[in-house]
């Protein structure tokens, strides 16, 4: 994915964040500090945080995280709650730069059986949904990021946060390269060119 530039280095100029950012992310207490500290240093220090389990992965109605069950068993659209909280934050804080952050591994995504490709698909679908709803009416601009906790995947490497290209992700998802089993671990498949 890095070779195909689906995942790119984070550069502050990729997000026009003159007034700060609204960050929509998962509230994972073990990973959230890593990516928010990094994004605060590279994108903007003024962050209005909106966090639910899975964060932006719940926004698209096609995502397995869009609906959850209430205590009584009734389905509730948590993605709608996240989306309307984003709209409210834009209106209250006058911040039009929205940052969507997914992370792997993510407990909510794992529970739903989502692969990394499905996480990226839900992330990009959330960007499309929010852009279509709020770009014209509220002037919202949306950027996507993926945070990877490599050690939690069994790979000795420092955590990394990547900018996710919408166009390249859609191309990747339409025609992913064939899977190869890594020579290091049979549990974590790698792709040709990764």
PDB file of C-alpha atoms in Angstrom:
ATOM      1  CA  UNK A   1       0.000   0.000   0.000  1.00  0.00           C
ATOM      2  CA  UNK A   2       2.907   2.340   0.644  1.00  0.00           C
ATOM      3  CA  UNK A   3       4.479   1.477  -2.706  1.00  0.00           C
ATOM      4  CA  UNK A   4       1.164   2.199  -4.470  1.00  0.00           C
ATOM      5  CA  UNK A   5       0.868   5.427  -2.392  1.00  0.00           C
ATOM      6  CA  UNK A   6      -2.458   4.394  -0.872  1.00  0.00           C
ATOM      7  CA  UNK A   7      -0.685   5.173   2.408  1.00  0.00           C
ATOM      8  CA  UNK A   8       1.522   8.254   2.319  1.00  0.00           C
ATOM      9  CA  UNK A   9       3.675  10.157   4.763  1.00  0.00           C
ATOM     10  CA  UNK A  10       1.801  12.753   6.801  1.00  0.00           C
ATOM     11  CA  UNK A  11       2.560  16.262   5.662  1.00  0.00           C
ATOM     12  CA  UNK A  12       0.996  19.328   7.259  1.00  0.00           C
ATOM     13  CA  UNK A  13       0.192  20.885   3.886  1.00  0.00           C
ATOM     14  CA  UNK A  14      -2.219  18.036   3.089  1.00  0.00           C
ATOM     15  CA  UNK A  15      -4.696  19.507   5.601  1.00  0.00           C
ATOM     16  CA  UNK A  16      -5.630  23.187   5.471  1.00  0.00           C
ATOM     17  CA  UNK A  17      -5.917  23.606   9.222  1.00  0.00           C
ATOM     18  CA  UNK A  18      -5.455  27.317   9.836  1.00  0.00           C
ATOM     19  CA  UNK A  19      -8.143  27.328  12.562  1.00  0.00           C
ATOM     20  CA  UNK A  20      -7.571  23.830  13.955  1.00  0.00           C
ATOM     21  CA  UNK A  21      -9.126  20.491  13.125  1.00  0.00           C
ATOM     22  CA  UNK A  22     -12.060  18.394  14.160  1.00  0.00           C
ATOM     23  CA  UNK A  23     -10.667  14.916  14.679  1.00  0.00           C
ATOM     24  CA  UNK A  24     -13.071  12.010  14.355  1.00  0.00           C
ATOM     25  CA  UNK A  25     -11.390   8.894  15.677  1.00  0.00           C
ATOM     26  CA  UNK A  26     -11.773   5.774  17.743  1.00  0.00           C
ATOM     27  CA  UNK A  27     -11.467   6.344  21.466  1.00  0.00           C
ATOM     28  CA  UNK A  28      -9.070   3.399  21.949  1.00  0.00           C
ATOM     29  CA  UNK A  29      -7.254   4.308  25.174  1.00  0.00           C
ATOM     30  CA  UNK A  30      -4.170   2.303  24.185  1.00  0.00           C
ATOM     31  CA  UNK A  31      -3.584   3.903  20.773  1.00  0.00           C
ATOM     32  CA  UNK A  32      -5.335   7.292  20.698  1.00  0.00           C
ATOM     33  CA  UNK A  33      -2.527   9.211  22.412  1.00  0.00           C
ATOM     34  CA  UNK A  34       0.023   8.072  19.819  1.00  0.00           C
ATOM     35  CA  UNK A  35      -1.801   9.351  16.767  1.00  0.00           C
ATOM     36  CA  UNK A  36      -3.326  12.487  18.302  1.00  0.00           C
ATOM     37  CA  UNK A  37       0.074  13.616  19.642  1.00  0.00           C
ATOM     38  CA  UNK A  38       1.644  12.960  16.248  1.00  0.00           C
ATOM     39  CA  UNK A  39      -1.130  14.760  14.333  1.00  0.00           C
ATOM     40  CA  UNK A  40      -1.034  17.681  16.772  1.00  0.00           C
ATOM     41  CA  UNK A  41       2.665  18.103  15.943  1.00  0.00           C
ATOM     42  CA  UNK A  42       2.339  17.663  12.175  1.00  0.00           C
ATOM     43  CA  UNK A  43      -1.140  18.996  11.324  1.00  0.00           C
ATOM     44  CA  UNK A  44      -2.429  21.342  14.058  1.00  0.00           C
ATOM     45  CA  UNK A  45      -2.396  21.518  17.843  1.00  0.00           C
ATOM     46  CA  UNK A  46      -5.980  22.768  18.159  1.00  0.00           C
ATOM     47  CA  UNK A  47      -8.056  19.586  17.966  1.00  0.00           C
ATOM     48  CA  UNK A  48     -11.735  19.202  18.737  1.00  0.00           C
ATOM     49  CA  UNK A  49     -12.044  15.442  19.334  1.00  0.00           C
ATOM     50  CA  UNK A  50     -15.081  13.288  18.595  1.00  0.00           C
ATOM     51  CA  UNK A  51     -14.540   9.665  19.572  1.00  0.00           C
ATOM     52  CA  UNK A  52     -16.640   6.520  19.558  1.00  0.00           C
ATOM     53  CA  UNK A  53     -15.616   2.875  19.170  1.00  0.00           C
ATOM     54  CA  UNK A  54     -14.419   2.583  15.579  1.00  0.00           C
ATOM     55  CA  UNK A  55     -14.752   6.356  15.105  1.00  0.00           C
ATOM     56  CA  UNK A  56     -15.174   7.249  11.439  1.00  0.00           C
ATOM     57  CA  UNK A  57     -15.666   3.600  10.471  1.00  0.00           C
ATOM     58  CA  UNK A  58     -19.248   3.911  11.741  1.00  0.00           C
ATOM     59  CA  UNK A  59     -20.280   6.814   9.477  1.00  0.00           C
ATOM     60  CA  UNK A  60     -21.043   5.071   6.175  1.00  0.00           C
ATOM     61  CA  UNK A  61     -24.365   3.193   6.168  1.00  0.00           C
ATOM     62  CA  UNK A  62     -22.575   0.356   4.325  1.00  0.00           C
ATOM     63  CA  UNK A  63     -20.102  -0.166   7.190  1.00  0.00           C
ATOM     64  CA  UNK A  64     -20.626  -3.083   9.593  1.00  0.00           C
ATOM     65  CA  UNK A  65     -20.034  -0.563  12.420  1.00  0.00           C
ATOM     66  CA  UNK A  66     -22.826   1.815  11.333  1.00  0.00           C
ATOM     67  CA  UNK A  67     -25.437   0.087  13.495  1.00  0.00           C
ATOM     68  CA  UNK A  68     -25.162  -1.164  17.042  1.00  0.00           C
ATOM     69  CA  UNK A  69     -27.633  -2.670  19.508  1.00  0.00           C
ATOM     70  CA  UNK A  70     -29.168  -0.710  22.369  1.00  0.00           C
ATOM     71  CA  UNK A  71     -29.554  -2.369  25.782  1.00  0.00           C
ATOM     72  CA  UNK A  72     -33.061  -3.469  24.804  1.00  0.00           C
ATOM     73  CA  UNK A  73     -31.779  -5.039  21.565  1.00  0.00           C
ATOM     74  CA  UNK A  74     -33.034  -2.348  19.193  1.00  0.00           C
ATOM     75  CA  UNK A  75     -30.686  -1.281  16.399  1.00  0.00           C
ATOM     76  CA  UNK A  76     -29.264   2.225  16.778  1.00  0.00           C
ATOM     77  CA  UNK A  77     -27.394   4.093  14.026  1.00  0.00           C
ATOM     78  CA  UNK A  78     -24.188   5.128  15.802  1.00  0.00           C
ATOM     79  CA  UNK A  79     -22.844   6.413  12.493  1.00  0.00           C
ATOM     80  CA  UNK A  80     -25.634   8.980  12.342  1.00  0.00           C
ATOM     81  CA  UNK A  81     -24.759  10.131  15.871  1.00  0.00           C
ATOM     82  CA  UNK A  82     -21.112  10.518  14.837  1.00  0.00           C
ATOM     83  CA  UNK A  83     -22.048  12.397  11.667  1.00  0.00           C
ATOM     84  CA  UNK A  84     -24.418  14.795  13.429  1.00  0.00           C
ATOM     85  CA  UNK A  85     -21.811  15.442  16.129  1.00  0.00           C
ATOM     86  CA  UNK A  86     -19.355  16.358  13.378  1.00  0.00           C
ATOM     87  CA  UNK A  87     -21.874  18.788  11.887  1.00  0.00           C
ATOM     88  CA  UNK A  88     -22.501  20.296  15.327  1.00  0.00           C
ATOM     89  CA  UNK A  89     -18.771  20.665  16.021  1.00  0.00           C
ATOM     90  CA  UNK A  90     -18.231  22.449  12.695  1.00  0.00           C
ATOM     91  CA  UNK A  91     -21.038  24.870  13.530  1.00  0.00           C
ATOM     92  CA  UNK A  92     -19.984  25.419  17.161  1.00  0.00           C
ATOM     93  CA  UNK A  93     -16.213  25.671  16.741  1.00  0.00           C
ATOM     94  CA  UNK A  94     -16.146  27.247  13.259  1.00  0.00           C
ATOM     95  CA  UNK A  95     -13.549  24.669  12.217  1.00  0.00           C
ATOM     96  CA  UNK A  96     -13.964  23.378   8.672  1.00  0.00           C
ATOM     97  CA  UNK A  97     -11.019  20.971   8.543  1.00  0.00           C
ATOM     98  CA  UNK A  98     -12.089  17.460   9.412  1.00  0.00           C
ATOM     99  CA  UNK A  99      -9.591  14.676  10.086  1.00  0.00           C
ATOM    100  CA  UNK A 100     -10.838  11.075  10.052  1.00  0.00           C
ATOM    101  CA  UNK A 101      -8.496   8.616  11.770  1.00  0.00           C
ATOM    102  CA  UNK A 102      -8.831   4.847  11.651  1.00  0.00           C
ATOM    103  CA  UNK A 103      -6.323   2.558  13.305  1.00  0.00           C
ATOM    104  CA  UNK A 104      -5.168  -1.039  13.148  1.00  0.00           C
ATOM    105  CA  UNK A 105      -5.588  -3.157  15.015  1.00  0.00           C
ATOM    106  CA  UNK A 106      -8.978  -1.784  16.083  1.00  0.00           C
ATOM    107  CA  UNK A 107     -11.071  -3.801  18.519  1.00  0.00           C
ATOM    108  CA  UNK A 108     -14.372  -2.593  17.043  1.00  0.00           C
ATOM    109  CA  UNK A 109     -13.256  -3.443  13.489  1.00  0.00           C
ATOM    110  CA  UNK A 110     -11.861  -6.804  14.613  1.00  0.00           C
ATOM    111  CA  UNK A 111     -15.124  -7.677  16.391  1.00  0.00           C
ATOM    112  CA  UNK A 112     -16.983  -6.915  13.154  1.00  0.00           C
ATOM    113  CA  UNK A 113     -14.546  -9.123  11.205  1.00  0.00           C
ATOM    114  CA  UNK A 114     -13.197  -6.217   9.118  1.00  0.00           C
ATOM    115  CA  UNK A 115      -9.946  -6.672   7.199  1.00  0.00           C
ATOM    116  CA  UNK A 116      -7.525  -3.779   6.639  1.00  0.00           C
ATOM    117  CA  UNK A 117      -9.011  -3.316   3.153  1.00  0.00           C
ATOM    118  CA  UNK A 118     -12.489  -3.094   4.690  1.00  0.00           C
ATOM    119  CA  UNK A 119     -11.241  -0.574   7.265  1.00  0.00           C
ATOM    120  CA  UNK A 120      -9.849   1.584   4.449  1.00  0.00           C
ATOM    121  CA  UNK A 121     -13.054   1.159   2.458  1.00  0.00           C
ATOM    122  CA  UNK A 122     -15.187   2.327   5.413  1.00  0.00           C
ATOM    123  CA  UNK A 123     -12.790   5.219   6.053  1.00  0.00           C
ATOM    124  CA  UNK A 124     -12.957   6.457   2.457  1.00  0.00           C
ATOM    125  CA  UNK A 125     -16.742   5.913   2.377  1.00  0.00           C
ATOM    126  CA  UNK A 126     -16.992   8.144   5.470  1.00  0.00           C
ATOM    127  CA  UNK A 127     -14.979  10.843   3.689  1.00  0.00           C
ATOM    128  CA  UNK A 128     -17.252  10.656   0.653  1.00  0.00           C
ATOM    129  CA  UNK A 129     -20.396  10.767   2.830  1.00  0.00           C
ATOM    130  CA  UNK A 130     -19.208  13.781   4.836  1.00  0.00           C
ATOM    131  CA  UNK A 131     -17.916  15.642   1.778  1.00  0.00           C
ATOM    132  CA  UNK A 132     -21.204  15.150  -0.084  1.00  0.00           C
ATOM    133  CA  UNK A 133     -23.237  16.335   2.906  1.00  0.00           C
ATOM    134  CA  UNK A 134     -21.146  19.194   4.252  1.00  0.00           C
ATOM    135  CA  UNK A 135     -18.609  20.480   1.700  1.00  0.00           C
ATOM    136  CA  UNK A 136     -21.073  22.781  -0.070  1.00  0.00           C
ATOM    137  CA  UNK A 137     -23.214  23.736   2.943  1.00  0.00           C
ATOM    138  CA  UNK A 138     -20.547  24.074   5.646  1.00  0.00           C
ATOM    139  CA  UNK A 139     -17.316  24.327   3.633  1.00  0.00           C
ATOM    140  CA  UNK A 140     -15.921  21.167   5.231  1.00  0.00           C
ATOM    141  CA  UNK A 141     -12.725  19.639   3.863  1.00  0.00           C
ATOM    142  CA  UNK A 142     -11.988  16.046   4.879  1.00  0.00           C
ATOM    143  CA  UNK A 143      -8.644  14.239   5.181  1.00  0.00           C
ATOM    144  CA  UNK A 144      -8.162  10.572   6.122  1.00  0.00           C
ATOM    145  CA  UNK A 145      -5.399   8.937   8.144  1.00  0.00           C
ATOM    146  CA  UNK A 146      -4.548   5.379   9.178  1.00  0.00           C
ATOM    147  CA  UNK A 147      -2.541   4.720  12.336  1.00  0.00           C
ATOM    148  CA  UNK A 148      -0.734   1.361  12.517  1.00  0.00           C
ATOM    149  CA  UNK A 149       0.482  -0.095  15.817  1.00  0.00           C
ATOM    150  CA  UNK A 150       3.006  -2.473  14.303  1.00  0.00           C
ATOM    151  CA  UNK A 151       4.017  -4.186  17.560  1.00  0.00           C
ATOM    152  CA  UNK A 152       0.387  -5.136  18.189  1.00  0.00           C
ATOM    153  CA  UNK A 153       0.539  -6.893  14.809  1.00  0.00           C
ATOM    154  CA  UNK A 154       3.654  -8.810  15.846  1.00  0.00           C
ATOM    155  CA  UNK A 155       6.079  -6.611  13.881  1.00  0.00           C
ATOM    156  CA  UNK A 156       8.884  -4.864  15.754  1.00  0.00           C
ATOM    157  CA  UNK A 157       8.540  -1.351  14.419  1.00  0.00           C
ATOM    158  CA  UNK A 158       7.504   2.010  15.810  1.00  0.00           C
ATOM    159  CA  UNK A 159       3.837   3.035  15.370  1.00  0.00           C
ATOM    160  CA  UNK A 160       3.174   4.905  12.123  1.00  0.00           C
ATOM    161  CA  UNK A 161       0.436   7.285  11.017  1.00  0.00           C
ATOM    162  CA  UNK A 162      -0.232   7.591   7.289  1.00  0.00           C
ATOM    163  CA  UNK A 163      -2.225   9.950   5.101  1.00  0.00           C
ATOM    164  CA  UNK A 164      -4.786   7.910   3.117  1.00  0.00           C
ATOM    165  CA  UNK A 165      -5.348   8.945  -0.489  1.00  0.00           C
ATOM    166  CA  UNK A 166      -9.007   8.597  -1.476  1.00  0.00           C
ATOM    167  CA  UNK A 167      -8.324   8.096  -5.192  1.00  0.00           C
ATOM    168  CA  UNK A 168      -5.494   5.617  -4.705  1.00  0.00           C
ATOM    169  CA  UNK A 169      -7.478   3.694  -2.081  1.00  0.00           C
ATOM    170  CA  UNK A 170     -10.449   3.328  -4.430  1.00  0.00           C
ATOM    171  CA  UNK A 171      -8.104   2.081  -7.191  1.00  0.00           C
ATOM    172  CA  UNK A 172      -6.422  -0.328  -4.746  1.00  0.00           C
ATOM    173  CA  UNK A 173      -9.744  -1.708  -3.540  1.00  0.00           C
ATOM    174  CA  UNK A 174     -10.988  -2.166  -7.117  1.00  0.00           C
ATOM    175  CA  UNK A 175      -7.906  -4.221  -8.083  1.00  0.00           C
ATOM    176  CA  UNK A 176      -5.757  -5.290  -5.107  1.00  0.00           C
ATOM    177  CA  UNK A 177      -2.528  -7.133  -5.870  1.00  0.00           C
ATOM    178  CA  UNK A 178      -2.348 -10.865  -5.187  1.00  0.00           C
ATOM    179  CA  UNK A 179      -1.667 -11.899  -1.597  1.00  0.00           C
ATOM    180  CA  UNK A 180       1.644 -13.494  -0.681  1.00  0.00           C
ATOM    181  CA  UNK A 181       2.406 -15.094   2.655  1.00  0.00           C
ATOM    182  CA  UNK A 182       5.233 -13.255   4.373  1.00  0.00           C
ATOM    183  CA  UNK A 183       8.417 -15.223   4.990  1.00  0.00           C
ATOM    184  CA  UNK A 184       8.429 -13.753   8.529  1.00  0.00           C
ATOM    185  CA  UNK A 185       4.978 -14.798   9.664  1.00  0.00           C
ATOM    186  CA  UNK A 186       2.206 -16.864   8.156  1.00  0.00           C
ATOM    187  CA  UNK A 187      -0.353 -14.970  10.257  1.00  0.00           C
ATOM    188  CA  UNK A 188       0.134 -11.621   8.520  1.00  0.00           C
ATOM    189  CA  UNK A 189      -0.117 -11.726   4.722  1.00  0.00           C
ATOM    190  CA  UNK A 190       1.796  -9.112   2.764  1.00  0.00           C
ATOM    191  CA  UNK A 191       1.155  -7.849  -0.724  1.00  0.00           C
ATOM    192  CA  UNK A 192       3.468  -7.871  -3.697  1.00  0.00           C
ATOM    193  CA  UNK A 193       5.511  -4.677  -3.611  1.00  0.00           C
ATOM    194  CA  UNK A 194       4.906  -3.923   0.078  1.00  0.00           C
TER     195      UNK A 194
END
